[in-house]
CSV table of C-alpha atoms in Angstrom, one decimal:
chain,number,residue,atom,x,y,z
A,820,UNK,CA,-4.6,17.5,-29.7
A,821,UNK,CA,-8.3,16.7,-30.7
A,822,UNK,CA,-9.5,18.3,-27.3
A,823,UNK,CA,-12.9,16.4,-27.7
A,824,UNK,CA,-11.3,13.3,-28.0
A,825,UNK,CA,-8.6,14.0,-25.2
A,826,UNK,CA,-11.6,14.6,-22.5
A,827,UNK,CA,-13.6,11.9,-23.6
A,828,UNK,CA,-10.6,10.0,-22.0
A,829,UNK,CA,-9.9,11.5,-18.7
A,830,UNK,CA,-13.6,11.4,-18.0
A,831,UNK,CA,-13.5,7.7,-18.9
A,832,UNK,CA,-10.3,7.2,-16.8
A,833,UNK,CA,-11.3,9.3,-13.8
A,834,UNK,CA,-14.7,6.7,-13.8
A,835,UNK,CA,-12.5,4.4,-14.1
A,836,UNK,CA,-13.7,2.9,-17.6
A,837,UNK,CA,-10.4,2.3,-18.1
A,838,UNK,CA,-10.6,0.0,-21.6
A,839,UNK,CA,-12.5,3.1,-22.9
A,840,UNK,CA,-9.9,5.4,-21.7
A,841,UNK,CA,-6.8,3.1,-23.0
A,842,UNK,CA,-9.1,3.0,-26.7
A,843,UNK,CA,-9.5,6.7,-26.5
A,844,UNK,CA,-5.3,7.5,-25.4
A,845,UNK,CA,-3.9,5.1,-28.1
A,846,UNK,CA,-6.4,6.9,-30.9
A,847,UNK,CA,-4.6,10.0,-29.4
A,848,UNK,CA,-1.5,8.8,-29.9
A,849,UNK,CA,-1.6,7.7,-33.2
A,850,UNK,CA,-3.0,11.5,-34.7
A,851,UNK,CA,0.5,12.7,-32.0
A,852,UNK,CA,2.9,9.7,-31.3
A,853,UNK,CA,4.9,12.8,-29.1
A,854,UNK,CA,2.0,13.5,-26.5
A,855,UNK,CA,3.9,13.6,-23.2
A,856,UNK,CA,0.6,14.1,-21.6
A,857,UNK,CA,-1.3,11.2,-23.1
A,858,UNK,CA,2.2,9.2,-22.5
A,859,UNK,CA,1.6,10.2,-19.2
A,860,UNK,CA,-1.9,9.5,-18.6
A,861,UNK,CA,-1.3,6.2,-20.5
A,862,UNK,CA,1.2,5.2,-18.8
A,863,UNK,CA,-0.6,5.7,-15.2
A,864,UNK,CA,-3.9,3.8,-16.2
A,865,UNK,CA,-1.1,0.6,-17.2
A,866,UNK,CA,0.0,0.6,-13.9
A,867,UNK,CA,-3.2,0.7,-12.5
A,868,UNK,CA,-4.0,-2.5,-14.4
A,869,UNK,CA,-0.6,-3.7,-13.1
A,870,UNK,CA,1.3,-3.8,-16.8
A,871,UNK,CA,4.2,-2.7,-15.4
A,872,UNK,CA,6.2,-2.9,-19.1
A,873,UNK,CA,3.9,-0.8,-20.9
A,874,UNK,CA,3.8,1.8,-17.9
A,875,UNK,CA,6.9,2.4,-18.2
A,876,UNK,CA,7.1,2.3,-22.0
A,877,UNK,CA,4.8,5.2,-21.7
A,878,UNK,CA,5.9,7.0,-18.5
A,879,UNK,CA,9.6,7.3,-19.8
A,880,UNK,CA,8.6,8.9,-23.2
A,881,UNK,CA,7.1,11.6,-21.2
A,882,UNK,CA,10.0,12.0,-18.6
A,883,UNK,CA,11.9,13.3,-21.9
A,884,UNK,CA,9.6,16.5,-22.0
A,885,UNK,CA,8.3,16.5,-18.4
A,886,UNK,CA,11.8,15.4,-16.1
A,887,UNK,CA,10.8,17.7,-13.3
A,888,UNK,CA,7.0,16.0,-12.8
A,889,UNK,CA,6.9,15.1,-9.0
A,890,UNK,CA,4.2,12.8,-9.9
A,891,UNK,CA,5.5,11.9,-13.0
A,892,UNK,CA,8.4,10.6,-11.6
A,893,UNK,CA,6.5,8.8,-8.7
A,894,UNK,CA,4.5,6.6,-11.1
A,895,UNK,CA,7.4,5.8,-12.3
A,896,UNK,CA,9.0,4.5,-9.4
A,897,UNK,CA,5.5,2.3,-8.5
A,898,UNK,CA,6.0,1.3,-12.3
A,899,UNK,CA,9.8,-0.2,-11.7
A,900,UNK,CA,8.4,-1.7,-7.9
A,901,UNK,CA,5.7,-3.5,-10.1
A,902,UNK,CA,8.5,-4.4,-12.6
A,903,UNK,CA,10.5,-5.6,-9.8
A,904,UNK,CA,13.4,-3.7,-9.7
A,905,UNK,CA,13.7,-2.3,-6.6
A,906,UNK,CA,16.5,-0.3,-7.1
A,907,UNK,CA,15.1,2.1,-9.7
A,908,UNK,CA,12.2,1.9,-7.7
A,909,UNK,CA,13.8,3.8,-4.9
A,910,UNK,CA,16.0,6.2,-7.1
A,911,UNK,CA,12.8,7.5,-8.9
A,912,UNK,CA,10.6,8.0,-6.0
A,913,UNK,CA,13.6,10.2,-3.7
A,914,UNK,CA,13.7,12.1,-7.4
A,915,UNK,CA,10.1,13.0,-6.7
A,916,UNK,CA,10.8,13.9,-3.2
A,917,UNK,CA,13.7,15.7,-4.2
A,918,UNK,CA,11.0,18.7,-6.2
A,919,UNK,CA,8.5,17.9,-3.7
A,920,UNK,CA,9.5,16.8,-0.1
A,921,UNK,CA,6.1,17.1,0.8
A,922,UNK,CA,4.6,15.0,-1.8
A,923,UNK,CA,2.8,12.6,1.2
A,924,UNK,CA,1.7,10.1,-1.7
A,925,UNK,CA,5.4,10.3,-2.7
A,926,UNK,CA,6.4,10.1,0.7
A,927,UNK,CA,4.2,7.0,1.9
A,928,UNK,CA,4.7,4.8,-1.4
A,929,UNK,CA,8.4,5.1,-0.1
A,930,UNK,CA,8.0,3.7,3.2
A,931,UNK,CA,6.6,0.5,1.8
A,932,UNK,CA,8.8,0.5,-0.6
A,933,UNK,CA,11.4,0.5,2.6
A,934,UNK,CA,9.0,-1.7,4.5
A,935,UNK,CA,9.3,-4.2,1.6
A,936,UNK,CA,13.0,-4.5,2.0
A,937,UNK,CA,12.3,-4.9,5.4
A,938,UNK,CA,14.1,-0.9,6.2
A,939,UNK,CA,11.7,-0.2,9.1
A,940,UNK,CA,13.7,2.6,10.5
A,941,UNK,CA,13.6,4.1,7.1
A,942,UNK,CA,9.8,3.6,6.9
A,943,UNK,CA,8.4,4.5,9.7
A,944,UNK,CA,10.4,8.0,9.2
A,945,UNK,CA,8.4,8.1,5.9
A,946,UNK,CA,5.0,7.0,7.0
A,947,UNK,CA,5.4,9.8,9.9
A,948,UNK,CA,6.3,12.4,7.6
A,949,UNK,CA,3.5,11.6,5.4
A,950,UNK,CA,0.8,11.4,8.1
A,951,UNK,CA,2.1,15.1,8.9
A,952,UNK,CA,0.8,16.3,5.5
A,953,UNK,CA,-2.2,13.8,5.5
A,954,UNK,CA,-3.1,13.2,9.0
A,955,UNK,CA,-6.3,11.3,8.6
A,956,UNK,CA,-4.9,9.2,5.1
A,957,UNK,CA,-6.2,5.8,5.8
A,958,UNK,CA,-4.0,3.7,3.4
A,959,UNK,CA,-1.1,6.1,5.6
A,960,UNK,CA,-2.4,5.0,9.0
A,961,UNK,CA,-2.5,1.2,7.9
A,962,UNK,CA,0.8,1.3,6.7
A,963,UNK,CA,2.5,3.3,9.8
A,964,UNK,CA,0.7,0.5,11.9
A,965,UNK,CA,1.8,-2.4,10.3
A,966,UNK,CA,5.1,-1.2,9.9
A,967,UNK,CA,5.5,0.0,14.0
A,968,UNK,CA,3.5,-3.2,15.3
A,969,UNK,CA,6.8,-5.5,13.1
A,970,UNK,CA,8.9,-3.0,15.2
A,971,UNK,CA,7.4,-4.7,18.9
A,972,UNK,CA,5.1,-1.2,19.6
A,973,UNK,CA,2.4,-2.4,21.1
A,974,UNK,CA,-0.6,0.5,21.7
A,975,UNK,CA,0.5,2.6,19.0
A,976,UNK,CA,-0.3,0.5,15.6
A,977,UNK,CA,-3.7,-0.1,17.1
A,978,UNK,CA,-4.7,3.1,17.8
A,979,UNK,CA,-3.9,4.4,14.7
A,980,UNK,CA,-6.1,2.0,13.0
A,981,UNK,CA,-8.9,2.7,14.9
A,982,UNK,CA,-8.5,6.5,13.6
A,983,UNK,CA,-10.3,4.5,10.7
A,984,UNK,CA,-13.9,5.0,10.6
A,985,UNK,CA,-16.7,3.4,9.3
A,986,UNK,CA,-17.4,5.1,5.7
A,987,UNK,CA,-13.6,5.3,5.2
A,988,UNK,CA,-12.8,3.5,1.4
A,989,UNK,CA,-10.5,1.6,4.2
A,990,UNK,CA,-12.2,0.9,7.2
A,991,UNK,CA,-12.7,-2.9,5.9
A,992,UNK,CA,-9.0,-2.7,5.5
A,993,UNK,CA,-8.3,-1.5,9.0
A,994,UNK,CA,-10.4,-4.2,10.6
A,995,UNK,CA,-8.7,-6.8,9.1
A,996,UNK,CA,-5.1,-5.6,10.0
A,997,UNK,CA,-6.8,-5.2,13.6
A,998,UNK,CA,-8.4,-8.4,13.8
A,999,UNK,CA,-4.5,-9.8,13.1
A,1000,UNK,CA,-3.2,-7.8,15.6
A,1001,UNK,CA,-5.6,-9.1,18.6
A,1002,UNK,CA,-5.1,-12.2,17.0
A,1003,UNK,CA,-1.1,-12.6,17.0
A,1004,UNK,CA,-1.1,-11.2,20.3
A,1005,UNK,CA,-4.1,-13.9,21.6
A,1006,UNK,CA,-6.7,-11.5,22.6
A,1007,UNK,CA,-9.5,-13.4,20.8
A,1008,UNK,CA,-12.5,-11.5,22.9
A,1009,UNK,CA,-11.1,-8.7,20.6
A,1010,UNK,CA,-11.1,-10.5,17.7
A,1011,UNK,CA,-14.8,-11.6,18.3
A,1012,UNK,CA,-15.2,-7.5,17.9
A,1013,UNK,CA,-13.6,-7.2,15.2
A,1014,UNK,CA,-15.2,-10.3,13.5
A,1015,UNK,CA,-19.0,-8.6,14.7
A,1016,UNK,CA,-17.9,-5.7,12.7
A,1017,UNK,CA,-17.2,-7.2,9.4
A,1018,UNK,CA,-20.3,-9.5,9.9
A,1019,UNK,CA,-22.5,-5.7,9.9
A,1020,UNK,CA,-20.8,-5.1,6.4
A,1021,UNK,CA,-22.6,-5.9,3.2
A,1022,UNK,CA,-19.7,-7.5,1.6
A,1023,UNK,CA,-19.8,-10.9,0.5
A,1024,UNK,CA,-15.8,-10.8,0.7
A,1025,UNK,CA,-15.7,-9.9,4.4
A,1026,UNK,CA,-18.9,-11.6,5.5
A,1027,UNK,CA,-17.1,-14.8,4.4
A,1028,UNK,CA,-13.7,-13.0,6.0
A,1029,UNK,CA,-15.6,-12.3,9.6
A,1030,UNK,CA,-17.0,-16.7,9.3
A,1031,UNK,CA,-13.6,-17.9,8.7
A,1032,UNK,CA,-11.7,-15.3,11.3
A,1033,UNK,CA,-14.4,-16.5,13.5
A,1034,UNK,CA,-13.7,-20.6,12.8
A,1035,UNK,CA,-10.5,-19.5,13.5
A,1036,UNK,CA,-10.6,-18.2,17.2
A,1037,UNK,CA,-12.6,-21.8,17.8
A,1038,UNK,CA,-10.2,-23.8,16.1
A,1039,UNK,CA,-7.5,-22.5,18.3
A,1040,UNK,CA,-9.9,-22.4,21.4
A,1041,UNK,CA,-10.2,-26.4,20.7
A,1042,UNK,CA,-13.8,-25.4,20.0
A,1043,UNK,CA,-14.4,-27.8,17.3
A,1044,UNK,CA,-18.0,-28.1,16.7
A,1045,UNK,CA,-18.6,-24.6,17.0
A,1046,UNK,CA,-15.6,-24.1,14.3
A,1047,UNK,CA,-16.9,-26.3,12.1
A,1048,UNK,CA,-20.3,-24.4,11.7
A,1049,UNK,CA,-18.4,-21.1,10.7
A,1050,UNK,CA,-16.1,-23.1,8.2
A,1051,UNK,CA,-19.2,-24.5,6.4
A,1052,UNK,CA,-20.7,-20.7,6.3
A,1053,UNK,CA,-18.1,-19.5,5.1
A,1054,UNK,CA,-17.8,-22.2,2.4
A,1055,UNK,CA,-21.2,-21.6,1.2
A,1056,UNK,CA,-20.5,-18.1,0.7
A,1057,UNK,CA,-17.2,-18.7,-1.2
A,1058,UNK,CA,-16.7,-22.0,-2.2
A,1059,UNK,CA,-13.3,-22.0,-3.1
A,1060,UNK,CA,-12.0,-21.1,-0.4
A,1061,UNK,CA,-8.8,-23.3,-0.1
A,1062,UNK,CA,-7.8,-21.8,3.9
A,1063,UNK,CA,-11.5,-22.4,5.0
A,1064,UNK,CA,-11.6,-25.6,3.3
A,1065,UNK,CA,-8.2,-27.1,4.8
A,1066,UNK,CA,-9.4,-25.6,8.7
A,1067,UNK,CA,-12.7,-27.4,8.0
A,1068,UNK,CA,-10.9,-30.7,7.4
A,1069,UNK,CA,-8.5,-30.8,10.4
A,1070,UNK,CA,-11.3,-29.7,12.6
A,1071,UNK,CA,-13.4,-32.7,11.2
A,1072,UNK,CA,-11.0,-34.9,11.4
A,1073,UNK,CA,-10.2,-34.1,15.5
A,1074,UNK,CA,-13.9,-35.1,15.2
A,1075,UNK,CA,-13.7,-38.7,13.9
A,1076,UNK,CA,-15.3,-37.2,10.7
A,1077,UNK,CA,-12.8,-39.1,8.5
A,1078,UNK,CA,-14.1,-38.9,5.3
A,1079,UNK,CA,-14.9,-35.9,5.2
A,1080,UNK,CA,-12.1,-34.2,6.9
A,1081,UNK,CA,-9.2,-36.0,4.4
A,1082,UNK,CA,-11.6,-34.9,1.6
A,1083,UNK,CA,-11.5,-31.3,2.7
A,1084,UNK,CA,-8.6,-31.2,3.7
A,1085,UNK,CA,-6.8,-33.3,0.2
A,1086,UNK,CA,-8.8,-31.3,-2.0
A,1087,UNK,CA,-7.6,-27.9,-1.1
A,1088,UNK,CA,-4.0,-29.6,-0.9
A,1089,UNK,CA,-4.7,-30.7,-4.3
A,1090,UNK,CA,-5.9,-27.5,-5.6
């Protein structure tokens, strides 16, 4: 293998430059087509990019030289959940798990797979055992939560998302599922909280997130006017946003703001 080459690619990959790093593997390939490595690597930076078909083109020319990868054999099973079949999905992950129990990234990915296919039993099993390898995993404690607050537990899912703090990669992440926790279960003083919290963020994604959650609560509260004004901001941030624009035009049209409110409300029908 042209080692030069070979780590000009994983350091492109790893900063996820990942044309570079797809240029650099396939240039790889053609001086080796038999690299199970580069296969390997190859194949996990497709299914990053979601190309589920040339993942597993590549994964499953290395499984031939590497069957007993744990991780190897995990990709592919993300690879055949991305492809859609579920089955093989499943088969390959408990193959993982089978040479490494306590593979947590193993275990987690099948939980939601079992969450998925709506196996909650199944999955919260998996989450737990995970978050016993990984206590403090964020994407973990999201996906325990989600899976125990479907189940009817009511305390549990929202402490464990409030485990999550500020700096995590998801923090954002755990507000959200929060604020739709308080939120399903009508406690909109909470979700006023939650909704100050994404506002302090400097992300254009959540500040618009945090306005429409926000129009929300009013909407429901019969609060029109003041639902109205965090529609609008919202909409200034983001455009084309088609949920923001419908609320907007209901709300304006409880108003007597005809025009406007069918034209809201039509054009994000429309769209």
């Amino acid at each position: 293998m042209n080692e030069n080459l070979f780590q000009k690619a994983t350091l492109a990959h790893s900063q996820n430059n990942l044309k570079e790093a797809e240029d650099l593997y396939l240039k790889l390939l053609n001086k080796n087509s038999e690299n199970h490595q580069v296969h390997f690597l190859l194949g996990t930076l497709y299914l990053q990019k979601k190309l589920p078909e040339k993942a597993l083109s590549h994964l499953k020319k290395s499984e031939h030289d590497d069957k007993d990868n744990p991780h190897l054999l995990m990709n592919l099973g993300l690879a055949y959940k991305q492809a859609g079949d579920m089955s093989l999905s499943e088969v390959y992950l408990k193959k993982s798990l089978s040479i490494d129990p306590k593979n947590a990234d193993s275990l987690n990915n099948l939980g939601s797979l079992q969450l998925s296919k709506k196996n909650y039993i199944d999955a919260e099993f998996n989450f737990r055992k995970a978050l016993e390898i990984k206590p403090n995993e964020g994407a973990f404690l999201i996906n325990l939560s989600e899976c125990l607050f479907i189940l009817g537990v009511k305390d549990e899912p929202i402490n464990l998302l409030l485990k999550i703090q500020r700096g995590s990669d998801f923090y954002q992440d755990a507000q959200t599922k929060l604020f739709n926790i308080f939120y399903e279960t009508k406690n909109y003083r909470q979700c006023i909280i939650i909704v100050e919290n994404l506002k302090k963020l400097n992300s254009t994604e959540y500040c618009v997130l945090a306005q429409h959650n926000l129009g929300i609560i009013k909407f429901k509260q019969r609060l029109f006017d003041e639902a109205i004004d965090h529609f609008e901001n919202a909409l200034k941030k983001d455009k084309n946003f088609g949920e923001a624009k419908m609320t907007l035009g209901l709300c304006q049209l409880s108003q007597y703001q005809f025009k406007s409110g069918w034209d809201n409300f039509l054009t994000y029908q429309d769209s």
